XYZ file of C-alpha atoms in Angstrom:
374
model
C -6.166 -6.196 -4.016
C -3.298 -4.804 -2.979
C -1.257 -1.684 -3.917
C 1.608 -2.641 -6.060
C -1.708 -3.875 -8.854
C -3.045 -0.314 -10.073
C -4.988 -0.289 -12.861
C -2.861 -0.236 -16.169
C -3.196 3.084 -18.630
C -4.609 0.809 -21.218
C -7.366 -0.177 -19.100
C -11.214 1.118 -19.217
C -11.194 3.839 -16.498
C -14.843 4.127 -14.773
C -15.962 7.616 -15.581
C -17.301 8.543 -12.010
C -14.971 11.453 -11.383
C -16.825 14.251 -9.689
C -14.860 17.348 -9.342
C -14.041 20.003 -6.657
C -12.853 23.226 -7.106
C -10.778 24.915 -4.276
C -8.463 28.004 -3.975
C -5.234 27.895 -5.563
C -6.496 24.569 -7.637
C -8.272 24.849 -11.172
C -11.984 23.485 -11.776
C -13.401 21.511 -14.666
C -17.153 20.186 -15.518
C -15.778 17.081 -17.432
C -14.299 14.225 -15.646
C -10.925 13.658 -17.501
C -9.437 9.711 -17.199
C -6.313 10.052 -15.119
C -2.957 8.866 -16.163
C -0.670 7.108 -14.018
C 3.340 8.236 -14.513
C 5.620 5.512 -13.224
C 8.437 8.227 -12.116
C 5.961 9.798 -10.093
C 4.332 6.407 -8.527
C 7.578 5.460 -7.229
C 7.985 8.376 -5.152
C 4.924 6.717 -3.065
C 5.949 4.202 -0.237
C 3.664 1.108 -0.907
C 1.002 0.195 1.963
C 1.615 -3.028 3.813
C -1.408 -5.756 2.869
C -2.969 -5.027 6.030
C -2.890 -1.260 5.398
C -4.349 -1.713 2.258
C -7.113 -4.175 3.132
C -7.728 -1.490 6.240
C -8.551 1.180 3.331
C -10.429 -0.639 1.142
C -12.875 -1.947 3.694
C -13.344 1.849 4.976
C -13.470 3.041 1.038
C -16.431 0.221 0.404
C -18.173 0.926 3.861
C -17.765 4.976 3.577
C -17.207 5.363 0.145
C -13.885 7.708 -1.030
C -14.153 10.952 1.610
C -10.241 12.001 0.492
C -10.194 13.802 -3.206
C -7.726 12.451 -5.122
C -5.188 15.259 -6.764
C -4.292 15.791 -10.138
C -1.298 17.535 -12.438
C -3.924 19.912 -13.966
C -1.422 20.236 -17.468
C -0.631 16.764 -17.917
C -3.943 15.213 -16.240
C -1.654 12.350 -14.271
C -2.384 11.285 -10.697
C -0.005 12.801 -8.179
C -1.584 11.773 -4.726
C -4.186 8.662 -3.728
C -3.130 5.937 -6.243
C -4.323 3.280 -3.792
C -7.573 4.760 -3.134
C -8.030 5.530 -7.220
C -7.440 1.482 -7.486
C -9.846 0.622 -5.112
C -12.277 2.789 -6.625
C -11.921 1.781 -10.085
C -12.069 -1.865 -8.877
C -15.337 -1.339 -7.217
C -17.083 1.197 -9.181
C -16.947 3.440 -6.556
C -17.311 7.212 -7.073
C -14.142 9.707 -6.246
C -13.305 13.020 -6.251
C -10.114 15.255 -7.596
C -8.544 18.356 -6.862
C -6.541 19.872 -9.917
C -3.101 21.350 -9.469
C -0.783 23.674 -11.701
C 2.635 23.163 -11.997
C 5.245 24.434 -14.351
C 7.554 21.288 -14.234
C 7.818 17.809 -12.985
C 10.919 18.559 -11.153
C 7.574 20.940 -8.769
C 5.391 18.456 -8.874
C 8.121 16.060 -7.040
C 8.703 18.122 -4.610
C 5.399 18.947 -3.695
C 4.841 15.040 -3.768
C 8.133 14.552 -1.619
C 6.406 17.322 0.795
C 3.554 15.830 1.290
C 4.837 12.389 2.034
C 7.256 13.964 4.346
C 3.848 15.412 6.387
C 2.474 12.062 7.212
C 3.486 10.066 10.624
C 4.093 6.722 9.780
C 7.481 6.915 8.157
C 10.459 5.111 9.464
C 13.729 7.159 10.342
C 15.156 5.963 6.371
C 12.261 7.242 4.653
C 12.084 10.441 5.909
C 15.899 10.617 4.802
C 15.204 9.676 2.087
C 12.177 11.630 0.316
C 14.771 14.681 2.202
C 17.644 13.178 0.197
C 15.690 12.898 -3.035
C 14.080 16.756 -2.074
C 17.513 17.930 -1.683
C 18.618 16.522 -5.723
C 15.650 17.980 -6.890
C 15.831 21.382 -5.623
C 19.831 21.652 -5.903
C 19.797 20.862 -9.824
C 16.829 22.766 -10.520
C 18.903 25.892 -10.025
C 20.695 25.340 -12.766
C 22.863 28.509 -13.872
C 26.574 28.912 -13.925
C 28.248 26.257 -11.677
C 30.996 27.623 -11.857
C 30.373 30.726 -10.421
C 27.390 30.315 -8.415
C 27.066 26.509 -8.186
C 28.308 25.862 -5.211
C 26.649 28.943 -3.538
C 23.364 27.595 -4.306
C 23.697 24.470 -3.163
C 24.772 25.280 0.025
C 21.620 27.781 0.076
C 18.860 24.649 -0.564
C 20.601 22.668 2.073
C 20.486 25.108 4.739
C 17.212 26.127 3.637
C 15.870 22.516 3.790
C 17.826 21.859 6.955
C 16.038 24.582 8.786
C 12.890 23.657 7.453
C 12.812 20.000 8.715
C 15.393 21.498 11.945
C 18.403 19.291 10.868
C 22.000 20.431 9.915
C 22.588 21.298 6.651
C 25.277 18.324 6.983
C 22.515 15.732 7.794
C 20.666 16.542 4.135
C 23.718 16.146 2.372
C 23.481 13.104 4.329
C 20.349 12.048 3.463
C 21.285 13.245 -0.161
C 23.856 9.923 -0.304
C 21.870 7.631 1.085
C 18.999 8.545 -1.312
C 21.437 7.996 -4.355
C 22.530 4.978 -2.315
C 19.161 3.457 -1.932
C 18.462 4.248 -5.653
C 21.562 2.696 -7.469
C 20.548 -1.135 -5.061
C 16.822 -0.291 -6.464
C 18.194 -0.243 -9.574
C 19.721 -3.992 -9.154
C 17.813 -5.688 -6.569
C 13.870 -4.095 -8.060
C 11.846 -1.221 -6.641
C 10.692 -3.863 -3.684
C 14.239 -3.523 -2.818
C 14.370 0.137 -2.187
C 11.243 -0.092 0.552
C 12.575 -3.374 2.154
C 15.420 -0.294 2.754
C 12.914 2.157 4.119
C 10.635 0.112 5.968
C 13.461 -1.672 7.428
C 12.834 -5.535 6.198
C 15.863 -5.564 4.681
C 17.891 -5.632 8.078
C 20.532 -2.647 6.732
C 21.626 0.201 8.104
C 22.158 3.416 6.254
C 26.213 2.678 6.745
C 25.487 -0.559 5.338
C 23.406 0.723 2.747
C 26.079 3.435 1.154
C 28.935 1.240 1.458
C 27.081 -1.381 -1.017
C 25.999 1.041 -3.503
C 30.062 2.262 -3.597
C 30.738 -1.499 -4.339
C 28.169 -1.782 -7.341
C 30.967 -0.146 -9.917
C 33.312 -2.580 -8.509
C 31.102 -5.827 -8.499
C 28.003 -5.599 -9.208
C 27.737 -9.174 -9.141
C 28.786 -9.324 -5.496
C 25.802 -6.788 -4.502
C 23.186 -8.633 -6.575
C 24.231 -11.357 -4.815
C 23.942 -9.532 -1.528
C 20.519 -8.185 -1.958
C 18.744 -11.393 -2.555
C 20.074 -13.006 0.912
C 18.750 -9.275 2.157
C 15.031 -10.175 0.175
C 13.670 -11.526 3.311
C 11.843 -9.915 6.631
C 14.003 -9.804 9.712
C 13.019 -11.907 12.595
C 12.109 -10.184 15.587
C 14.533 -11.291 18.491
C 13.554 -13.423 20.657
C 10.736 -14.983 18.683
C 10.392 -18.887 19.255
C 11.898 -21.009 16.147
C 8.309 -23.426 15.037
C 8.520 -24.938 11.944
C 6.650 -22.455 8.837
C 4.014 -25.047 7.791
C 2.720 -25.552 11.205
C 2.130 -22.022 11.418
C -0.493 -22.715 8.816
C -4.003 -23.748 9.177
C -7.049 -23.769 7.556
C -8.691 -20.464 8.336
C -5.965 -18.772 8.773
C -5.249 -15.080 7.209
C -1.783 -15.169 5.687
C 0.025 -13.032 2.987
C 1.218 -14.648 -0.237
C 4.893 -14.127 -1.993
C 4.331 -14.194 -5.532
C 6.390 -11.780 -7.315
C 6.129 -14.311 -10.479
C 2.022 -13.736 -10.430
C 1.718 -9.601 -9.434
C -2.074 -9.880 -9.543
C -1.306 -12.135 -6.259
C 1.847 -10.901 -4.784
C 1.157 -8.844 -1.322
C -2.538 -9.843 -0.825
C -4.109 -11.062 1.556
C -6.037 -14.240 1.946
C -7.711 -16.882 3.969
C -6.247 -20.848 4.005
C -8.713 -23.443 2.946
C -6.910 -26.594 3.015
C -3.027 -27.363 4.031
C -1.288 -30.323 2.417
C 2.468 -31.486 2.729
C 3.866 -29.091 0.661
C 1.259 -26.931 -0.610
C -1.393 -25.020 0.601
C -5.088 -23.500 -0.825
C -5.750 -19.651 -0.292
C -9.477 -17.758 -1.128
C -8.769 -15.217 -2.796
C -10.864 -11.903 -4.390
C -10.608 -11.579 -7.968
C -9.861 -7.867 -8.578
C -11.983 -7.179 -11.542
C -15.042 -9.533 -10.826
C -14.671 -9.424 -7.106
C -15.161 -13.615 -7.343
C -13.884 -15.479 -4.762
C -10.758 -17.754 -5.845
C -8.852 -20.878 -4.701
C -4.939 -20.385 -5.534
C -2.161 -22.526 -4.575
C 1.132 -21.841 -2.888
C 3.958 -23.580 -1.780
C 4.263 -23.451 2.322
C 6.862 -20.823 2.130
C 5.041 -18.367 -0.081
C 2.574 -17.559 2.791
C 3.006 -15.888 5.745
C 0.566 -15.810 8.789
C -0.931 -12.539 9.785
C -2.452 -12.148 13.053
C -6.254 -11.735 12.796
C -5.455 -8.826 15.535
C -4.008 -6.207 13.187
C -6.734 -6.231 11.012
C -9.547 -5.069 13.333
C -12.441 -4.730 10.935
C -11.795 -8.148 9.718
C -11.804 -9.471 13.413
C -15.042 -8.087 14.299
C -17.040 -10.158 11.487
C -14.944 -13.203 12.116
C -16.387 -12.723 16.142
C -19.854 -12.017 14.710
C -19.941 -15.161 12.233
C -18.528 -17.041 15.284
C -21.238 -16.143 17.690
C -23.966 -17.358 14.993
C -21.922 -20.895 14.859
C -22.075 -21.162 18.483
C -25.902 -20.804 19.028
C -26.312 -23.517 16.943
C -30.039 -23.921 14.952
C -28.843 -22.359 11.751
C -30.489 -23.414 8.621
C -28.493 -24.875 5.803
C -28.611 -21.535 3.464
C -27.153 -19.250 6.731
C -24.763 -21.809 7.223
C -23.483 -21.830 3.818
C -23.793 -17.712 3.551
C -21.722 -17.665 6.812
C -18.835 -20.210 5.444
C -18.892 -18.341 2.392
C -18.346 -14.622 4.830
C -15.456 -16.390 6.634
C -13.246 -16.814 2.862
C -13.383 -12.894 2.582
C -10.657 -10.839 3.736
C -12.610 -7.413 3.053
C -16.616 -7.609 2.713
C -18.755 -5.723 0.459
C -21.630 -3.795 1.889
C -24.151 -6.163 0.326
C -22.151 -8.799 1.782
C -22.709 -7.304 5.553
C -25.906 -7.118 4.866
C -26.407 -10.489 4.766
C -24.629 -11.041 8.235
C -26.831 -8.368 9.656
C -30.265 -10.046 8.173
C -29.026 -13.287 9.970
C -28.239 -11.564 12.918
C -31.642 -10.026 13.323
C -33.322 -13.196 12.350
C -31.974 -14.701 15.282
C -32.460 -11.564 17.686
C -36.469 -11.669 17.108
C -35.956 -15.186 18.484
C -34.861 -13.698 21.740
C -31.385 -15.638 21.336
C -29.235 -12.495 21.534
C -27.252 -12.750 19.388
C -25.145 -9.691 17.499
C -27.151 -7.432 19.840
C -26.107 -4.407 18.951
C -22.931 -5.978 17.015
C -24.175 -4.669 13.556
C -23.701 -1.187 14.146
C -19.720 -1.495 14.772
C -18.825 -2.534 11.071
């Protein structure tokens, strides 16, 4: 599952919401379905597949430790929209925090905010969500421009500049290149404004405002542009080897399927590679079944096994159980059927752990002491 495939507004919402009061944050006894606004969600950088598949594995292990927060008026999500998927994909008990705001001009700032607190932003997202702060708070003023327009708005970007210790020239800055980013979102698709961000799009913020000024001009000539951007930027120095020999069965790889979005980002493992084509297990989000999909060679990507860590350490465990050799039929089909999984379900662990301990009472040794690191 990955985080561009929240649950719609239409669908059944599981009503496990348990609810915790704080200070400044209102407290109910009835869990209240949560809505999810669009204009708000879009604030929210998306997590890479790996990310993702990182939190869901901890969310199914450890359950949901972060609350989730809430718009008290309007009862829509404002913060954890990938942990409220995973939750309602799983059945998996959450909390929320409720919030009051008197506008949703507040509540995107205090969503820009607390973006803008977390570490693992890239230089053009943190100008960004200041850019976007910076609109916000500068027409929120409102009152008479003509007197006092220009006043204010040289107040909120000295007061945001010494906030975030930048020149008041640097968030009028990051003001274009926010309005910059947005207009080539608005042609190339919202994966267009985080290739931007997250840098996959190989442009630089120069590069980035000068297109946007040519979108009045010829639009045509920046669509154009973006799609020959719609790729990830090779690492220098990386060895040229043909993409389908990059792919083998086994393999983790993520799939490139913006024409099927209950696919597109996810992870999965190869089964079988053909000429042109290749088979992929997948998880089906709502029944958590295991599925074989199809892609064309350059739809898939290989992920090292490496950045996912969690992941790694079953694939060593199921691997050490191969190599002692003596398994019965059943633990060798349980154990092929482990290995399609990109993130496993408790009850799935504990079938590697009951295999693992059958063979530890047999004095082989193996998964000593393995089955308390997942």
């Amino acid at each position: 599952m990955h985080p561009t495939q929240e649950t719609s507004d239409n669908e059944e919402r599981q009503p496990f919401v348990v609810l915790r009061g704080s200070t400044g944050k209102r407290r109910h006894t009835v869990a209240d379905w949560l809505r999810i606004d669009p204009e708000f969600k879009a604030l929210i950088p998306p997590l890479s597949p790996s990310e993702f598949a990182s939190l869901e594995a901890s969310i199914l292990e450890e359950g949901c430790r972060d609350p989730l927060v809430v718009w008290t008026e309007e009862k829509i999500l404002i913060d954890g929209y990938n942990r409220y998927a995973i939750c309602v994909a799983h059945g998996i008990p959450y909390q929320i925090v409720e919030m009051s705001f008197n506008s949703r001009n507040a509540v995107k700032v205090w969503m820009l905010l607390n973006q803008l607190g977390r570490r693992n932003l890239t230089p053009e997202s943190v100008s960004y969500l200041r850019g976007t702060w910076y609109e916000l708070t500068k027409h929120s003023r409102g009152g008479d421009r003509k007197s006092s327009g220009h006043f204010d708005h040289l107040k909120t970007e000295t007061k945001l500049g010494a906030q975030f210790k930048a020149s008041p020239k640097t968030i009028r800055r990051d003001a274009q290149f926010a309005k910059a980013v947005d207009t080539l979102s608005s042609i190339g698709g919202e994966d267009m404004k985080w290739k931007i961000l997250n840098r996959s799009a190989g442009m630089t913020k120069k590069q980035v405002i000068a297109l946007a000024n040519d979108t009045r001009s010829n639009p045509a000539k920046v669509a154009k542009t973006l799609q020959g951007r719609d790729q990830k930027v090779k690492p220098e120095g990386e060895p040229t080897i043909a993409h389908h020999l990059t792919l083998k069965i086994g393999s983790l790889v993520e799939v490139y399927a913006p024409d099927r979005p209950e696919l597109h980002h996810r992870l999965g493992r190869i089964d079988s590679v053909g000429e042109k084509t290749a088979t992929v297990w997948m998880r089906h989000i709502s029944t958590c079944a295991m599925q074989l999909h199809t892609f064309k060679h350059r739809a898939l990507t290989v992920v090292p096994l490496e950045s996912e860590p969690r992941l790694k350490q079953v694939c060593d465990r199921i691997n050490r159980l191969f190599e002692s050799g003596n398994l019965d039929p059943f633990e060798v089909e349980i154990l092929n059927l482990l290995e399609q999984r990109v993130v496993h379900t408790p009850c799935e662990m504990q079938y590697l752990e009951q295999i693992e301990a059958r063979y530890r009472t047999k004095g082989k040794g193996v998964g000593e002491g393995e089955n308390k690191r997942i």
